[in-house]
């Protein structure tokens, strides 16, 4: 930072000029690429808005509705304290708690059964679909494609079809969750199995074990902790899904929720949402603790 | 081998003769159930009881199951071959698919824009105050606890039927997820560049702008792409409750038992999802590469 | 009597084992020596049929076992127990269960998979472990054991298969000198006590000389030496190992006295 003469400074500038130029052109190039990407995203945005008929003016005109709706959700409609916020009269707000808790229990049971059946099927499917121990190429191909379809078709679409085949109620819901869980876990188990240590597998095969025994003794012990972790995670996801299967008549709390929303029973909507959120958060907390313990036990 | 089974080998003969002595020396090895197995058995018993409760409460009767399976097999035969019905109907399906994609795109992008500040507030190393962080976290948890389909229903009753409700539904359900992912990415950011900025005299905002954002932006872009991928799946179903996209057509076809159209739509959905997966995973790989 | 006739295995263009003819009489302790990559492992793995031969035949007491499939193949595998360099135990299962895995082919699948092993099988497994001085470890996880202990568990597993032949593929290559000696002693002891022929791949010439009654040498997949240990002169060893000869002769451990 010395006040050198004009000459050294000019010299330094001359020396730095090419460097500064290179930096500037590099920066310009990066800017241009960033601008191009931004332009592309904006063009896609405009296209998407046009396709989805999203009109900014609509947002303006409906903006008020949003707050109005949530305001009404939280305002008591009946009882002694009508007009006040819902938490002033919990008894009035949660008037249907007996029925709702029962439905919530059913929802959890649906998630449990779907996860259980799906996990068992997914374990078997994953073992059959794995490239390193799969019993046969044709069988492997079939199972892999089957798992793919089970996984990619959303569970609620299965539920829609099953409701027609099996009738209204939790049964089609459980089946839909089972199918989707089977596909998702099957893929994850396949990946776990394809990464197992092959030495125990070889050791067990060399004793003359048949395929089920090889899978049961050499592969399952290796994939079990990972599999249980994935299954618990899937249970969390299934609890969320089970809560909405009732929308299409497949049992659980969703059937009451859709009715409340469609018929504008504002307080019921708020109460049901609170119950669902609490359940989901609670289940998440429990299963994430279990998964943590599982990982710890595995490491030990 | 074969001979070994009929005439006992010396090892087997010696072992059989010594069973009582071996039992006395290694009681643990002869116990039917070890301690680990006992725990497993208890869990199994509990699980089975819960299973029984579920079967009873949810009225899962074998007869109903069998009858339904028969119907289902019949439906499957009716689905083949996939056929959209008419050319006009096919064009309608394609338009609905485009709408589905548009909903997913708009919803994801809007959610990312809104979630960025929330994620900053929820991150341990960027927030204003522990209390703000706690509130932001609980808010994000609550939003995540509600399925996109529920949001779709709510938005339909607020803004009416149509794809706009779908965009809002995808957006709201994603804000929670994005907020959580972003805050985790920010918390996982390398501390050294941040210290460098602070050591050079930078303010807190400068630390976020030059120490944190350059690191986490590529990560976040990857997460946005990933969620766009998963949202193309979610946005195929929100139409079931009237929030736009292919779901409405699909649900209609199922309810009116037009099985060939159903299989055609499902096939097209699978193709679209696979194409988006390909595109997005390629983009994400390029992002990760630099 | 185990007999190999023109046994060959090709991997693509490379020939790992090249037309090997070999007769192993009952009760023999046979060491297979040669530099690494000479085809020793492939040869043993072909006998157990973990690797399929490209050509040639394997006969056991005159029965052709080269093309067995399904249950007959599993029966043959049970009959020729395999011991591996890396032990190939299931690390998360306890030692006793690992040994009981040798009984898998003697039991219906439901019994083994449900853990309802018959008392006689448990007794056999324990007595095999006792014989190898590790019965005290029966309840431990196999993965928590030292290499030498794991290899002895693997030998116990081989024993309870009630095998007609034991194949050992570099059983001591991953072990320290003391444990290498222990494991080789155990194999020789089993060979003497039960008269089970043992085919052992071994890199160390010293251990091969001290424990085997007959040595065969493989080089580039071909059988180039066959005779008693005394016949393996310095000259013969050099031909077999090439430049590795000095290393193979120097690597083996000092013989240490071991309690039986």
PDB file of N, CA, C and O in Angstrom, chain A residues 90-103 253 256 268 271-272 275:
ATOM      1  N   UNK A  90     -61.944 -26.886  23.771  1.00  0.00           N
ATOM      2  CA  UNK A  90     -61.466 -28.134  23.155  1.00  0.00           C
ATOM      3  C   UNK A  90     -62.544 -29.206  23.089  1.00  0.00           C
ATOM      4  O   UNK A  90     -62.592 -29.986  22.141  1.00  0.00           O
ATOM      5  N   UNK A  91     -63.410 -29.239  24.087  1.00  0.00           N
ATOM      6  CA  UNK A  91     -64.446 -30.269  24.111  1.00  0.00           C
ATOM      7  C   UNK A  91     -65.359 -30.116  22.901  1.00  0.00           C
ATOM      8  O   UNK A  91     -65.749 -31.086  22.251  1.00  0.00           O
ATOM      9  N   UNK A  92     -65.695 -28.872  22.571  1.00  0.00           N
ATOM     10  CA  UNK A  92     -66.539 -28.619  21.412  1.00  0.00           C
ATOM     11  C   UNK A  92     -65.781 -28.904  20.111  1.00  0.00           C
ATOM     12  O   UNK A  92     -66.296 -29.524  19.182  1.00  0.00           O
ATOM     13  N   UNK A  93     -64.483 -28.493  20.109  1.00  0.00           N
ATOM     14  CA  UNK A  93     -63.659 -28.665  18.908  1.00  0.00           C
ATOM     15  C   UNK A  93     -63.487 -30.151  18.582  1.00  0.00           C
ATOM     16  O   UNK A  93     -63.701 -30.589  17.454  1.00  0.00           O
ATOM     17  N   UNK A  94     -63.125 -30.927  19.621  1.00  0.00           N
ATOM     18  CA  UNK A  94     -62.867 -32.359  19.394  1.00  0.00           C
ATOM     19  C   UNK A  94     -64.078 -33.198  19.779  1.00  0.00           C
ATOM     20  O   UNK A  94     -63.933 -34.244  20.390  1.00  0.00           O
ATOM     21  N   UNK A  95     -65.279 -32.719  19.420  1.00  0.00           N
ATOM     22  CA  UNK A  95     -66.498 -33.396  19.882  1.00  0.00           C
ATOM     23  C   UNK A  95     -66.533 -34.863  19.441  1.00  0.00           C
ATOM     24  O   UNK A  95     -67.101 -35.708  20.105  1.00  0.00           O
ATOM     25  N   UNK A  96     -65.926 -35.182  18.299  1.00  0.00           N
ATOM     26  CA  UNK A  96     -66.037 -36.566  17.790  1.00  0.00           C
ATOM     27  C   UNK A  96     -64.827 -37.405  18.103  1.00  0.00           C
ATOM     28  O   UNK A  96     -64.529 -38.351  17.379  1.00  0.00           O
ATOM     29  N   UNK A  97     -64.089 -37.085  19.192  1.00  0.00           N
ATOM     30  CA  UNK A  97     -62.774 -37.707  19.383  1.00  0.00           C
ATOM     31  C   UNK A  97     -62.827 -39.211  19.507  1.00  0.00           C
ATOM     32  O   UNK A  97     -61.912 -39.898  19.086  1.00  0.00           O
ATOM     33  N   UNK A  98     -63.927 -39.734  20.101  1.00  0.00           N
ATOM     34  CA  UNK A  98     -63.987 -41.196  20.235  1.00  0.00           C
ATOM     35  C   UNK A  98     -63.927 -41.868  18.869  1.00  0.00           C
ATOM     36  O   UNK A  98     -63.111 -42.754  18.612  1.00  0.00           O
ATOM     37  N   UNK A  99     -64.775 -41.424  17.977  1.00  0.00           N
ATOM     38  CA  UNK A  99     -64.828 -42.000  16.634  1.00  0.00           C
ATOM     39  C   UNK A  99     -63.514 -41.753  15.890  1.00  0.00           C
ATOM     40  O   UNK A  99     -62.982 -42.629  15.234  1.00  0.00           O
ATOM     41  N   UNK A 100     -62.978 -40.525  16.049  1.00  0.00           N
ATOM     42  CA  UNK A 100     -61.761 -40.178  15.310  1.00  0.00           C
ATOM     43  C   UNK A 100     -60.567 -41.004  15.771  1.00  0.00           C
ATOM     44  O   UNK A 100     -59.768 -41.453  14.956  1.00  0.00           O
ATOM     45  N   UNK A 101     -60.482 -41.208  17.102  1.00  0.00           N
ATOM     46  CA  UNK A 101     -59.355 -42.007  17.602  1.00  0.00           C
ATOM     47  C   UNK A 101     -59.464 -43.437  17.095  1.00  0.00           C
ATOM     48  O   UNK A 101     -58.460 -44.070  16.748  1.00  0.00           O
ATOM     49  N   UNK A 102     -60.697 -43.956  17.049  1.00  0.00           N
ATOM     50  CA  UNK A 102     -60.894 -45.309  16.543  1.00  0.00           C
ATOM     51  C   UNK A 102     -60.441 -45.373  15.075  1.00  0.00           C
ATOM     52  O   UNK A 102     -59.731 -46.283  14.674  1.00  0.00           O
ATOM     53  N   UNK A 103     -60.852 -44.375  14.309  1.00  0.00           N
ATOM     54  CA  UNK A 103     -60.457 -44.351  12.891  1.00  0.00           C
ATOM     55  C   UNK A 103     -58.942 -44.202  12.736  1.00  0.00           C
ATOM     56  O   UNK A 103     -58.326 -44.812  11.863  1.00  0.00           O
ATOM     57  N   UNK A 253     -58.966 -42.910   8.504  1.00  0.00           N
ATOM     58  CA  UNK A 253     -59.474 -41.596   8.889  1.00  0.00           C
ATOM     59  C   UNK A 253     -59.791 -40.724   7.676  1.00  0.00           C
ATOM     60  O   UNK A 253     -60.550 -39.755   7.766  1.00  0.00           O
ATOM     61  N   UNK A 256     -63.479 -39.696   6.860  1.00  0.00           N
ATOM     62  CA  UNK A 256     -64.089 -38.594   7.610  1.00  0.00           C
ATOM     63  C   UNK A 256     -63.511 -37.258   7.193  1.00  0.00           C
ATOM     64  O   UNK A 256     -64.211 -36.254   7.139  1.00  0.00           O
ATOM     65  N   UNK A 268     -64.104 -29.517  12.204  1.00  0.00           N
ATOM     66  CA  UNK A 268     -63.730 -30.919  12.102  1.00  0.00           C
ATOM     67  C   UNK A 268     -62.452 -31.058  11.277  1.00  0.00           C
ATOM     68  O   UNK A 268     -61.566 -31.856  11.601  1.00  0.00           O
ATOM     69  N   UNK A 271     -59.602 -30.164  13.437  1.00  0.00           N
ATOM     70  CA  UNK A 271     -59.358 -31.179  14.459  1.00  0.00           C
ATOM     71  C   UNK A 271     -58.701 -32.415  13.838  1.00  0.00           C
ATOM     72  O   UNK A 271     -57.721 -32.954  14.373  1.00  0.00           O
ATOM     73  N   UNK A 272     -59.231 -32.856  12.703  1.00  0.00           N
ATOM     74  CA  UNK A 272     -58.691 -34.057  12.071  1.00  0.00           C
ATOM     75  C   UNK A 272     -57.246 -33.823  11.619  1.00  0.00           C
ATOM     76  O   UNK A 272     -56.387 -34.684  11.776  1.00  0.00           O
ATOM     77  N   UNK A 275     -55.007 -34.023  14.581  1.00  0.00           N
ATOM     78  CA  UNK A 275     -54.813 -35.414  15.004  1.00  0.00           C
ATOM     79  C   UNK A 275     -53.838 -36.131  14.069  1.00  0.00           C
ATOM     80  O   UNK A 275     -52.943 -36.862  14.511  1.00  0.00           O
TER      81      UNK A 275
END
